[in-house]
Structures are given as C-alpha cells and as structure tokens.
Coordinates of C-alpha atoms in Angstrom, one line a residue:
X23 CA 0.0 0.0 0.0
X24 CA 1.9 3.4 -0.9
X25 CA 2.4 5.9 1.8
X26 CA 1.3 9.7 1.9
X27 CA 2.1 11.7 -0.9
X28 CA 5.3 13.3 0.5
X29 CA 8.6 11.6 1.6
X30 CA 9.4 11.8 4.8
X31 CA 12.9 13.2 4.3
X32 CA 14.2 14.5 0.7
X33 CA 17.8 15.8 -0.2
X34 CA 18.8 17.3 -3.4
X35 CA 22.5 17.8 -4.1
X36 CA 25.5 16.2 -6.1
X37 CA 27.7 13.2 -6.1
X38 CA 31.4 13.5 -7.8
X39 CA 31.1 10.1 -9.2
X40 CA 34.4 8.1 -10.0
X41 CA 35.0 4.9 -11.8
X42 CA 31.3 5.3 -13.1
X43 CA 29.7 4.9 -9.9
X44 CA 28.7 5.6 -6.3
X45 CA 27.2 4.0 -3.6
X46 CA 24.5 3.6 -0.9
X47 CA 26.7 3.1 2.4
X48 CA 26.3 2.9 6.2
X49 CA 28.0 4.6 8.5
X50 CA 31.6 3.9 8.5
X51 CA 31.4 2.8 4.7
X52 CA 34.2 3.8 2.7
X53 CA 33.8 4.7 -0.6
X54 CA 33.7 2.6 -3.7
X55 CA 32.7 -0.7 -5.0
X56 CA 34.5 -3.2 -7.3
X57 CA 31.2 -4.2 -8.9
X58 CA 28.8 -2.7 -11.2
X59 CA 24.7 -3.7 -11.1
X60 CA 24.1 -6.7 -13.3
X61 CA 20.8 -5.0 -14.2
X62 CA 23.1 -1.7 -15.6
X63 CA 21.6 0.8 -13.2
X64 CA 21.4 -0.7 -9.4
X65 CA 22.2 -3.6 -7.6
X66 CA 24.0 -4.9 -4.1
X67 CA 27.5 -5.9 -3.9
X68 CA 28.8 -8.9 -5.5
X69 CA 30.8 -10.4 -3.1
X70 CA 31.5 -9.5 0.6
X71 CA 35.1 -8.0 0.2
X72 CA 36.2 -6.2 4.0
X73 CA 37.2 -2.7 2.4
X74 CA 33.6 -2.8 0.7
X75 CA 32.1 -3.5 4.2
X76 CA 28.9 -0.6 4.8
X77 CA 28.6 -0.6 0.9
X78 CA 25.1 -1.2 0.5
X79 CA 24.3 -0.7 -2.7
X80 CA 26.2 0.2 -5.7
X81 CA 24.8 2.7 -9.1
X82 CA 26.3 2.9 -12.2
X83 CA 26.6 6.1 -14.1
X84 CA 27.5 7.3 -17.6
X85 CA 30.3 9.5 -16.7
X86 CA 33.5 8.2 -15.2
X87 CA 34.8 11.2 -13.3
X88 CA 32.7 14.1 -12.5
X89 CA 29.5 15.7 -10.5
X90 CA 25.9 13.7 -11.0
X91 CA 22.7 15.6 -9.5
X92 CA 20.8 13.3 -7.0
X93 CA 17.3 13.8 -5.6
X94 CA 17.3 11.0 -2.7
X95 CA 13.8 10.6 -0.6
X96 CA 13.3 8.3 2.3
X97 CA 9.6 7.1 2.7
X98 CA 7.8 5.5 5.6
X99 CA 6.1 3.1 3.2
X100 CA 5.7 2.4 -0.5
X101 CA 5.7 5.7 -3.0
X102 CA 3.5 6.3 -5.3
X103 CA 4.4 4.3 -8.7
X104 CA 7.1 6.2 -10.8
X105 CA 6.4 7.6 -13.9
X106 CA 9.1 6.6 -15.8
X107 CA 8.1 9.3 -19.2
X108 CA 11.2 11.3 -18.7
X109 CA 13.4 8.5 -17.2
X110 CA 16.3 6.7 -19.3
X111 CA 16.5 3.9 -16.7
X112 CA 14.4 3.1 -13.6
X113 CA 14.5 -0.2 -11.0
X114 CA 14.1 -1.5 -7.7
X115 CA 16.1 -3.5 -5.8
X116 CA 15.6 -4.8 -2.0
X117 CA 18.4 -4.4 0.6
X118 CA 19.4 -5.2 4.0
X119 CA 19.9 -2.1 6.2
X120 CA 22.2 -2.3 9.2
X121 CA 20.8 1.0 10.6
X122 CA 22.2 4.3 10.8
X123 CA 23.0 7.2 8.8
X124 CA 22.1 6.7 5.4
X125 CA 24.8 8.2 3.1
X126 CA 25.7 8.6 -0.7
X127 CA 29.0 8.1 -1.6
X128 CA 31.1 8.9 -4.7
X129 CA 34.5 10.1 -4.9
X130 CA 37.5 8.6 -2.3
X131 CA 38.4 11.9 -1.4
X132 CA 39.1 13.2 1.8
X133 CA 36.5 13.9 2.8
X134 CA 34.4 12.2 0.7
X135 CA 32.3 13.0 -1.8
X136 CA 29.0 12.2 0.0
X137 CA 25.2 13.4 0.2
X138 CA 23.7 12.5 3.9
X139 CA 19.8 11.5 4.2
X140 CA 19.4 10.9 7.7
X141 CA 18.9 7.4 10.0
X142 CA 17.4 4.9 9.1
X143 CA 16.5 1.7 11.7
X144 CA 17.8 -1.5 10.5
X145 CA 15.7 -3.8 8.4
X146 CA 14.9 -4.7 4.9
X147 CA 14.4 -1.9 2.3
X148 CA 13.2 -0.9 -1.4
X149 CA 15.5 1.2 -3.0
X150 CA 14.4 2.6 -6.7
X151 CA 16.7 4.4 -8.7
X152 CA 16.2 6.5 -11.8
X153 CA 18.2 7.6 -14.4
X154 CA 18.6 10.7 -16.6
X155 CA 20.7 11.8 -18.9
X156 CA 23.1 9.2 -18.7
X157 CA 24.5 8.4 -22.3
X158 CA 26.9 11.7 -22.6
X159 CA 29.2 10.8 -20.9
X160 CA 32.7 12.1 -20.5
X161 CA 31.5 13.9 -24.0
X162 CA 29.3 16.1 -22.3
X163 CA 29.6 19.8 -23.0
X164 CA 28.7 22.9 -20.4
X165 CA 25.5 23.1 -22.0
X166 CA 24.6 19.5 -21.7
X167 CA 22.4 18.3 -18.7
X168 CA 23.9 17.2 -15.8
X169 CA 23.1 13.2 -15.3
X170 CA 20.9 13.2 -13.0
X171 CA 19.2 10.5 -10.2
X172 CA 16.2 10.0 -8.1
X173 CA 16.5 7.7 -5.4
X174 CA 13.8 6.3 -3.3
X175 CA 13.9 4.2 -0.3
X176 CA 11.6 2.5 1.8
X177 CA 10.7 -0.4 4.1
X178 CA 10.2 -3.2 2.1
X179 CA 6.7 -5.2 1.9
X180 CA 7.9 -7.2 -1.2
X181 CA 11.3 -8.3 -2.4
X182 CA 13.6 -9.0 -5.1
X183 CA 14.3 -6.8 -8.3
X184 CA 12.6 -5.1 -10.9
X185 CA 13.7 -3.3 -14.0
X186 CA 11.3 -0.7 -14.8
X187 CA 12.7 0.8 -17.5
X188 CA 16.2 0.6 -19.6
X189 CA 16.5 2.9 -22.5
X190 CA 20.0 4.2 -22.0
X191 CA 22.8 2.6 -24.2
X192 CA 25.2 3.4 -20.8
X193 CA 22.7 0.8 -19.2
X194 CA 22.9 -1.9 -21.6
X195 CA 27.0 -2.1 -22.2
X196 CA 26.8 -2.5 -18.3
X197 CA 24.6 -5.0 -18.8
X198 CA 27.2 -6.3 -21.7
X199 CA 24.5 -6.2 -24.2

C-alpha cells in the first residue's frame, strides 16, 4: 500500500562520481565498490570484500569522473508508482539495512564525496533508482544536462528486483549487451 504523498525526508544535491559509480553506504562505509549492477543501473554488492564493508548498494553512471545531481527521498512506506516518461533507466532493488546514517557516496576523497539522508533503523528496504541523462558521458559539454538520479527508499513489503525501465545505451554495455 503506498504511503502519503510526500517523503518523509528528501535531499537534493551532487555526487562527484568516480570509476562510473557511487554508492549507498552505512556509517563507517568507505567509498567505492568493485562491482557494477548486473541490471546496468542498481544492484547490491557482488561479493562481501572487507574494504567494501557498509557498501550497501552500488549505481552505475555514464560519466567516469565528475559531478551527478541526486534527488534522494526516504519514505515511511511504498511511494506512489514512478512515472518513468522522462526517465532513461528506472529499477528497484531490496536491501538489508544495518541502521544508521544513510549516506551517498562517490569520490575517495578526503572527505568524501557524499550526500547525507538521515537514520534509518535497521531492516529490509526498497530502493528505486532512476536515471537521466546518462549516455553523454565524458563527451558532455557545459550546455549539456547534468546526469541526474532520483532515489527512493523505503521499508520493504515485497522483495527481489525489478527493472522498470532501460533505454540508455550506458545501461545496456553494463549490462554487456
């Protein structure tokens, strides 16, 4: 059943992205993650490596090394369904939570790139990202949009993953097709 028709907590900002990606990560996370989403947008890490340890969730972006706008919302239950019309990309995943501050990280800079969106108990979440503007690239000039995200999390009353939408050709060569 979707929630009210406002997030509890919303944060809009940017992420320097490197190595085509950043992540969701608890506290204590460090940035960065080895793996890229199977699904070309989202996904949870691979393999439990002990410098990864936090990393929650990993996203894959068009452009190696640079800034990405984010819009990330935290909801007390299900959102309303996307509308994916102006999206490239769009899907769900569900992850385990360990609790605490919920962070976006990008860049292993000191200190790190990173976007804050408050505590979060632990437990079993939906996270949906959506993608925009993702197939420029390093080739992306000043008057280009800026690739852009929304994220959404929420406590999960379902599981598993869901591609909603994947349009972008950044998308599919992650996917390797």
């Amino acid at each position: 059943m979707a929630s009210s028709a406002a997030p509890a907590v919303r944060v809009t900002g940017t992420v320097t992205v490197e190595y085509n990606r950043f992540t969701v990560a608890a506290p204590g996370a460090s940035p960065g993650c080895l793996d890229l989403p199977r699904n070309g947008l989202v996904g949870a890490p691979l393999e439990a490596r002990p410098f990864e340890a936090g990393t929650v969730a990993v996203i894959a972006t068009g452009v190696a090394y640079d800034e990405v706008a984010v819009t990330a919302e935290v909801w007390t239950g299900e959102p309303p369904a996307l509308d994916t019309t102006g999206w490239q990309d769009a899907a769900v995943i569900t992850v385990d939570w360990p609790g605490g501050q919920v962070r976006l990280l990008g860049e292993d800079t000191v200190p790190p790139s990173e976007l804050p969106l408050g505590g979060l108990p632990a437990g079993r979440y939906r996270l949906l990202v959506a993608g925009r503007h993702r197939d420029e690239g390093e080739a992306r000039s000043g008057a280009m949009p800026v690739e852009e995200y929304l994220i959404r999390l929420w406590p999960a009353s379902s599981t598993g993953e869901r591609v909603l939408k994947a349009t972008s050709a950044t998308g599919a060569m992650w996917r390797g097709g």
